Each structure stands twice: as C-alpha cells, then as structure tokens.
Amino acid sequence: MRRTVVSLKILAVGIAVILLCAVALVQGTARAEELDKPLQVVAVADGEVKGVASLFGNGDNYITDIKVQVKFDSFAPYYIELEDGYSPAIYTFDFGGEDKLLFCSSQTGGSGGYGNYRIYKLNTDSYKLLYDDKIDSDGDAYCATFEQGGYMRIGNYLTQYTLDVSLGYMDRTYYDMIFTPDGEVREGQIPNINAVSFVAPTLNPASGIFRLMTYRSVVAVAEVNRLGYIVATLDFDGEKFTASFSEFSIGI
C-alpha cells in the first residue's frame, strides 16, 4: 500500500513538472511574439486619448502576414490585417477630420506599378475603413472610346462630363493598329482603363489639409502603350472621401 502511495506521489510530481514546462514554453512563445520588432511605429490619437500604431510583417523582401497593432493608452490592443506586398508603410495625415487618419500602403511588384492602399479612422477600441483602392476601382465611374479622326473620348458616368483627347502623340505603330489611314476606328479597338494603381496624399498648402490623389492608367492594344492617366482628387468630408475633380494627364 505504501509503495502505491509513493508511486502515485512520484507520478503526480512528474505530471506537475510536465505541466510547468508546457506553461513555461507557451509563455516563452507568447513573450517572443510580443517582442517581435515592428517595422514601423507612428503616433495616433482618438480625441484626447493617445496611442501608437505598430506595423508588423514577416519576410525580408516580399512581406507577408502584414498587420497593424493599434494600442491606445489604458485600452487593449487590436489588429488590422493588411494585404501582403513589398515596402509596406504606415503614416498619419490630417485630411480635415477630428483626428489624423492612418494611411497604409504596400507594392504588389507586378507590371503597371500597382499598389495596395487603405485609409482607416482609428478609435480606442475599433476602427473604420474609409478608403480602399480595390473598392474604388470596382466602383469606377470612368469610360473611354476611340473616336473618328484620331481622338479618344473619356467620360464620367456620374458627372456626365466628357473630354476629347487628340492621340497624335501615340506611338505610330499602335496608332495605325487603332485607326485606318482615313481616321476611322478599326473594329474591336477600345481603350482600357485600368484599376487604381497609385494613391498619394497631397498637401494643400493654403489650408494645411491633405487631399487624396488617385491614378488610373489608360492603355490601348498593349499595356506598354500607355496613353496617360486619369487623375482624381478626393476630399474628406468627415465621413468619406469623395472626388472633387478629375483630369487626364499625359507625358510630354
């Protein structure tokens, strides 16, 4: 009977040691994750409450598992998951709201110079997505057609405005693939308006407030035959970003 009791005590001690080792291992792993060095840290605020946003990710070149940890004073941290990409970065800009907004970006590395761009409003215990380039591209209001005489007409479904662009600057090889010698549009030839490829906060020096500028390339026949960019300027009204005006930009 005594041997049985001793054996049970030894067994209990052994189990306790195993459990302690397991707990220590888990705690050590948790501490290691907490001590991962952030790629970037920026100060944030929700009214009078201050905090920091820290950018994390895995990899040396192409960064995966990108996320932002948001931690306000006296509040538990929360995370925002972002798209994988090259050169991820976060910044805060004053777009005219109550607090600065968090601008997140990374690059896809593909042809055409595309990136990932989002803007968030940060609260102490939650966040709100205010801009996403993919959503912006899905709701694209622009259209384009080739017109007789070597022109391209760009239109906006929302404003009903159109702009006629003379394409005399286009590479002659591609021009002749789109237009006949007498200026007629060859069958099946239409311009292609790509998704938003670049987004940049731009300071208005008169007001000290940032605006958002988005770029969509317009191509024809081949991606390398870039006719120009539709550049839209967006203003923040306190709730959302809306386009205030658009223009077509070409390289000269």
Coordinates of C-alpha atoms in Angstrom, one line a residue:
M1 CA 0.0 0.0 0.0
R2 CA 2.8 2.4 0.9
R3 CA 4.6 1.7 -2.4
T4 CA 1.4 2.5 -4.2
V5 CA 1.1 5.9 -2.4
V6 CA 4.7 6.7 -3.2
S7 CA 4.3 5.8 -6.8
L8 CA 1.2 8.0 -7.1
K9 CA 3.2 10.9 -5.5
I10 CA 6.0 10.4 -7.9
L11 CA 3.5 10.3 -10.8
A12 CA 1.8 13.4 -9.6
V13 CA 5.1 15.3 -9.3
G14 CA 6.1 14.1 -12.8
I15 CA 2.8 15.4 -14.3
A16 CA 3.2 18.7 -12.4
V17 CA 6.7 19.1 -13.8
I18 CA 5.5 18.4 -17.4
L19 CA 2.6 20.9 -17.0
L20 CA 5.0 23.6 -15.6
C21 CA 7.4 23.0 -18.6
A22 CA 4.4 23.3 -21.0
V23 CA 3.2 26.5 -19.4
A24 CA 6.7 28.0 -19.5
L25 CA 7.1 27.0 -23.1
V26 CA 3.8 28.7 -24.0
Q27 CA 4.6 31.8 -22.0
G28 CA 8.1 31.9 -23.6
T29 CA 6.5 31.7 -27.1
A30 CA 3.9 34.5 -26.2
R31 CA 6.7 36.7 -24.9
A32 CA 8.7 36.1 -28.1
E33 CA 5.8 37.1 -30.3
E34 CA 5.2 40.2 -28.2
L35 CA 8.9 41.2 -28.5
D36 CA 8.9 41.0 -32.3
K37 CA 10.3 44.2 -33.6
P38 CA 7.8 46.3 -35.5
L39 CA 8.7 47.5 -39.0
Q40 CA 7.4 51.0 -38.2
V41 CA 5.6 52.8 -35.4
V42 CA 3.5 56.0 -35.6
A43 CA 1.7 58.1 -33.0
V44 CA -2.1 58.1 -33.2
A45 CA -5.0 59.8 -31.3
D46 CA -8.7 59.4 -30.7
G47 CA -9.6 62.8 -29.3
E48 CA -7.6 63.3 -26.1
V49 CA -6.6 59.7 -25.9
K50 CA -3.1 59.0 -27.3
G51 CA -1.7 55.8 -28.6
V52 CA 0.6 54.1 -31.2
A53 CA 0.1 52.1 -34.3
S54 CA 2.8 49.5 -35.0
L55 CA 3.4 47.7 -38.3
F56 CA 4.3 44.1 -38.3
G57 CA 5.1 41.5 -41.0
N58 CA 7.2 38.5 -42.0
G59 CA 10.0 38.4 -44.6
D60 CA 13.0 40.3 -45.8
N61 CA 11.8 41.5 -49.3
Y62 CA 8.2 40.4 -50.0
I63 CA 6.4 40.9 -46.7
T64 CA 3.6 38.5 -45.7
D65 CA 1.2 38.5 -42.7
I66 CA 1.2 42.3 -42.6
K67 CA -0.9 43.7 -39.8
V68 CA -1.1 46.9 -37.7
Q69 CA -1.3 46.7 -34.0
V70 CA -3.2 49.7 -32.5
K71 CA -2.7 50.4 -28.8
F72 CA -4.3 53.4 -27.1
D73 CA -3.4 54.3 -23.5
S74 CA -5.4 52.3 -21.0
F75 CA -7.1 50.2 -23.8
A76 CA -6.4 46.7 -25.0
P77 CA -4.6 46.5 -28.4
Y78 CA -6.4 45.4 -31.5
Y79 CA -5.1 44.4 -35.0
I80 CA -5.9 45.4 -38.6
E81 CA -4.8 42.8 -41.2
L82 CA -3.4 44.2 -44.5
E83 CA -2.5 42.8 -47.9
D84 CA 0.9 41.2 -48.5
G85 CA 3.4 43.2 -50.5
Y86 CA 6.7 45.0 -50.9
S87 CA 7.8 48.0 -48.9
P88 CA 4.8 48.2 -46.5
A89 CA 4.4 51.5 -44.7
I90 CA 2.0 53.4 -42.4
Y91 CA 1.6 57.2 -41.9
T92 CA -0.9 59.5 -40.4
F93 CA -2.2 62.5 -42.3
D94 CA -4.6 65.4 -41.4
F95 CA -7.4 65.1 -44.0
G96 CA -9.5 67.6 -42.2
G97 CA -11.3 65.3 -39.8
E98 CA -11.3 65.4 -36.0
D99 CA -8.1 63.3 -35.8
K100 CA -5.4 62.3 -38.3
L101 CA -6.2 59.2 -40.4
L102 CA -4.0 56.1 -40.8
F103 CA -2.7 55.7 -44.4
C104 CA -1.4 52.2 -45.2
S105 CA 0.4 51.2 -48.4
S106 CA 2.5 48.4 -50.0
Q107 CA 3.5 47.5 -53.5
T108 CA 2.5 44.4 -55.5
G109 CA 5.6 44.2 -57.5
G110 CA 3.7 43.4 -60.7
S111 CA 3.7 45.2 -64.1
G112 CA 2.0 48.5 -64.2
G113 CA 3.2 49.8 -60.8
Y114 CA 0.2 48.7 -58.8
G115 CA 0.0 49.0 -55.0
N116 CA -2.3 48.4 -52.1
Y117 CA -3.7 51.5 -50.4
R118 CA -6.1 51.8 -47.5
I119 CA -7.1 54.6 -45.0
Y120 CA -8.5 54.0 -41.6
K121 CA -10.1 56.0 -38.8
L122 CA -8.8 54.7 -35.5
N123 CA -10.9 54.7 -32.3
T124 CA -9.7 53.5 -28.9
D125 CA -11.3 50.0 -29.3
S126 CA -12.3 49.9 -33.0
Y127 CA -11.5 51.1 -36.5
K128 CA -13.3 52.1 -39.7
L129 CA -12.2 51.7 -43.3
L130 CA -12.6 54.9 -45.1
Y131 CA -10.7 54.2 -48.4
D132 CA -9.7 51.1 -50.2
D133 CA -8.2 51.3 -53.8
K134 CA -9.8 47.9 -54.7
I135 CA -13.3 49.2 -53.7
D136 CA -12.6 52.5 -55.6
S137 CA -11.6 50.5 -58.7
D138 CA -14.7 48.3 -58.5
G139 CA -17.0 51.3 -58.5
D140 CA -15.1 53.0 -61.3
A141 CA -17.2 55.8 -62.9
Y142 CA -14.9 56.3 -65.9
C143 CA -15.3 55.1 -69.5
A144 CA -13.4 55.7 -72.8
T145 CA -13.9 55.2 -76.5
F146 CA -11.9 55.9 -79.7
E147 CA -13.4 58.5 -82.0
Q148 CA -13.0 59.3 -85.7
G149 CA -10.0 61.4 -86.6
G150 CA -7.6 60.0 -84.0
Y151 CA -9.3 61.0 -80.8
M152 CA -10.1 59.3 -77.5
R153 CA -13.2 60.4 -75.6
I154 CA -13.1 59.9 -71.8
G155 CA -16.3 60.2 -69.9
N156 CA -17.5 60.2 -66.3
Y157 CA -20.8 58.3 -65.7
L158 CA -21.5 60.4 -62.5
T159 CA -20.9 63.9 -63.8
Q160 CA -21.8 63.2 -67.5
Y161 CA -18.8 65.2 -68.5
T162 CA -16.6 64.1 -71.4
L163 CA -13.1 65.1 -72.6
D164 CA -11.8 64.6 -76.1
V165 CA -8.0 63.9 -76.4
S166 CA -6.1 64.0 -79.6
L167 CA -3.8 61.0 -79.8
G168 CA -1.3 62.4 -82.2
Y169 CA 1.4 61.8 -79.5
M170 CA 0.8 58.0 -79.5
D171 CA 3.4 55.6 -80.9
R172 CA 2.7 55.4 -84.7
T173 CA 2.8 51.6 -84.7
Y174 CA -0.1 51.4 -82.2
Y175 CA -1.9 54.4 -83.7
D176 CA -2.1 52.5 -87.1
M177 CA -3.4 49.4 -85.3
I178 CA -6.3 51.5 -83.9
F179 CA -7.1 53.9 -86.7
T180 CA -7.3 53.4 -90.5
P181 CA -5.4 55.8 -92.8
D182 CA -8.5 57.9 -93.2
G183 CA -9.0 58.2 -89.5
E184 CA -11.8 55.6 -88.9
V185 CA -11.6 53.4 -85.8
R186 CA -10.8 49.8 -86.6
E187 CA -13.3 47.2 -85.4
G188 CA -12.9 46.0 -81.9
Q189 CA -10.4 48.7 -80.8
I190 CA -11.3 50.3 -77.4
P191 CA -9.2 52.0 -74.7
N192 CA -8.7 50.1 -71.4
I193 CA -9.0 52.0 -68.1
N194 CA -7.0 50.1 -65.6
A195 CA -7.7 49.9 -61.9
V196 CA -6.3 52.4 -59.5
S197 CA -2.5 51.8 -59.5
F198 CA -1.2 54.7 -57.3
V199 CA -2.6 56.7 -54.4
A200 CA -0.9 59.7 -52.8
P201 CA -1.9 62.1 -50.0
T202 CA -1.2 65.6 -51.3
L203 CA -0.9 68.7 -49.1
N204 CA -3.0 71.8 -49.9
P205 CA -0.6 74.5 -48.7
A206 CA -3.4 77.1 -48.4
S207 CA -5.4 75.1 -45.9
G208 CA -2.7 72.8 -44.4
I209 CA -5.0 69.9 -45.1
F210 CA -4.2 66.8 -47.1
R211 CA -6.2 65.6 -50.1
L212 CA -6.1 62.2 -51.8
M213 CA -4.9 61.8 -55.4
T214 CA -5.6 58.5 -57.3
Y215 CA -4.1 57.4 -60.6
R216 CA -5.6 55.1 -63.2
S217 CA -3.7 54.4 -66.4
V218 CA -5.4 54.3 -69.8
V219 CA -3.8 51.9 -72.3
A220 CA -4.6 50.6 -75.8
V221 CA -3.6 47.4 -77.7
A222 CA -0.9 46.6 -75.2
E223 CA -0.1 47.6 -71.6
V224 CA 3.1 49.3 -72.7
N225 CA 1.1 51.7 -75.0
R226 CA 0.1 53.9 -72.1
L227 CA -2.0 56.9 -73.3
G228 CA -2.0 58.7 -70.0
Y229 CA -3.6 58.7 -66.5
I230 CA -6.9 59.7 -65.1
V231 CA -6.0 61.6 -62.0
A232 CA -8.8 62.1 -59.5
T233 CA -8.6 64.4 -56.4
L234 CA -10.6 63.2 -53.4
D235 CA -11.6 65.3 -50.4
F236 CA -12.6 64.0 -47.0
D237 CA -15.9 65.4 -45.7
G238 CA -15.6 64.0 -42.2
E239 CA -17.3 60.7 -43.1
K240 CA -16.0 59.6 -46.5
F241 CA -13.7 60.5 -49.4
T242 CA -15.4 61.9 -52.5
A243 CA -14.0 63.1 -55.8
S244 CA -13.9 66.8 -56.2
F245 CA -12.5 66.9 -59.7
S246 CA -10.7 64.7 -62.3
E247 CA -8.2 65.4 -65.0
F248 CA -6.3 63.5 -67.8
S249 CA -2.5 63.6 -67.6
I250 CA -0.1 62.7 -70.3
G251 CA 3.7 62.7 -70.5
I252 CA 5.2 65.4 -72.8

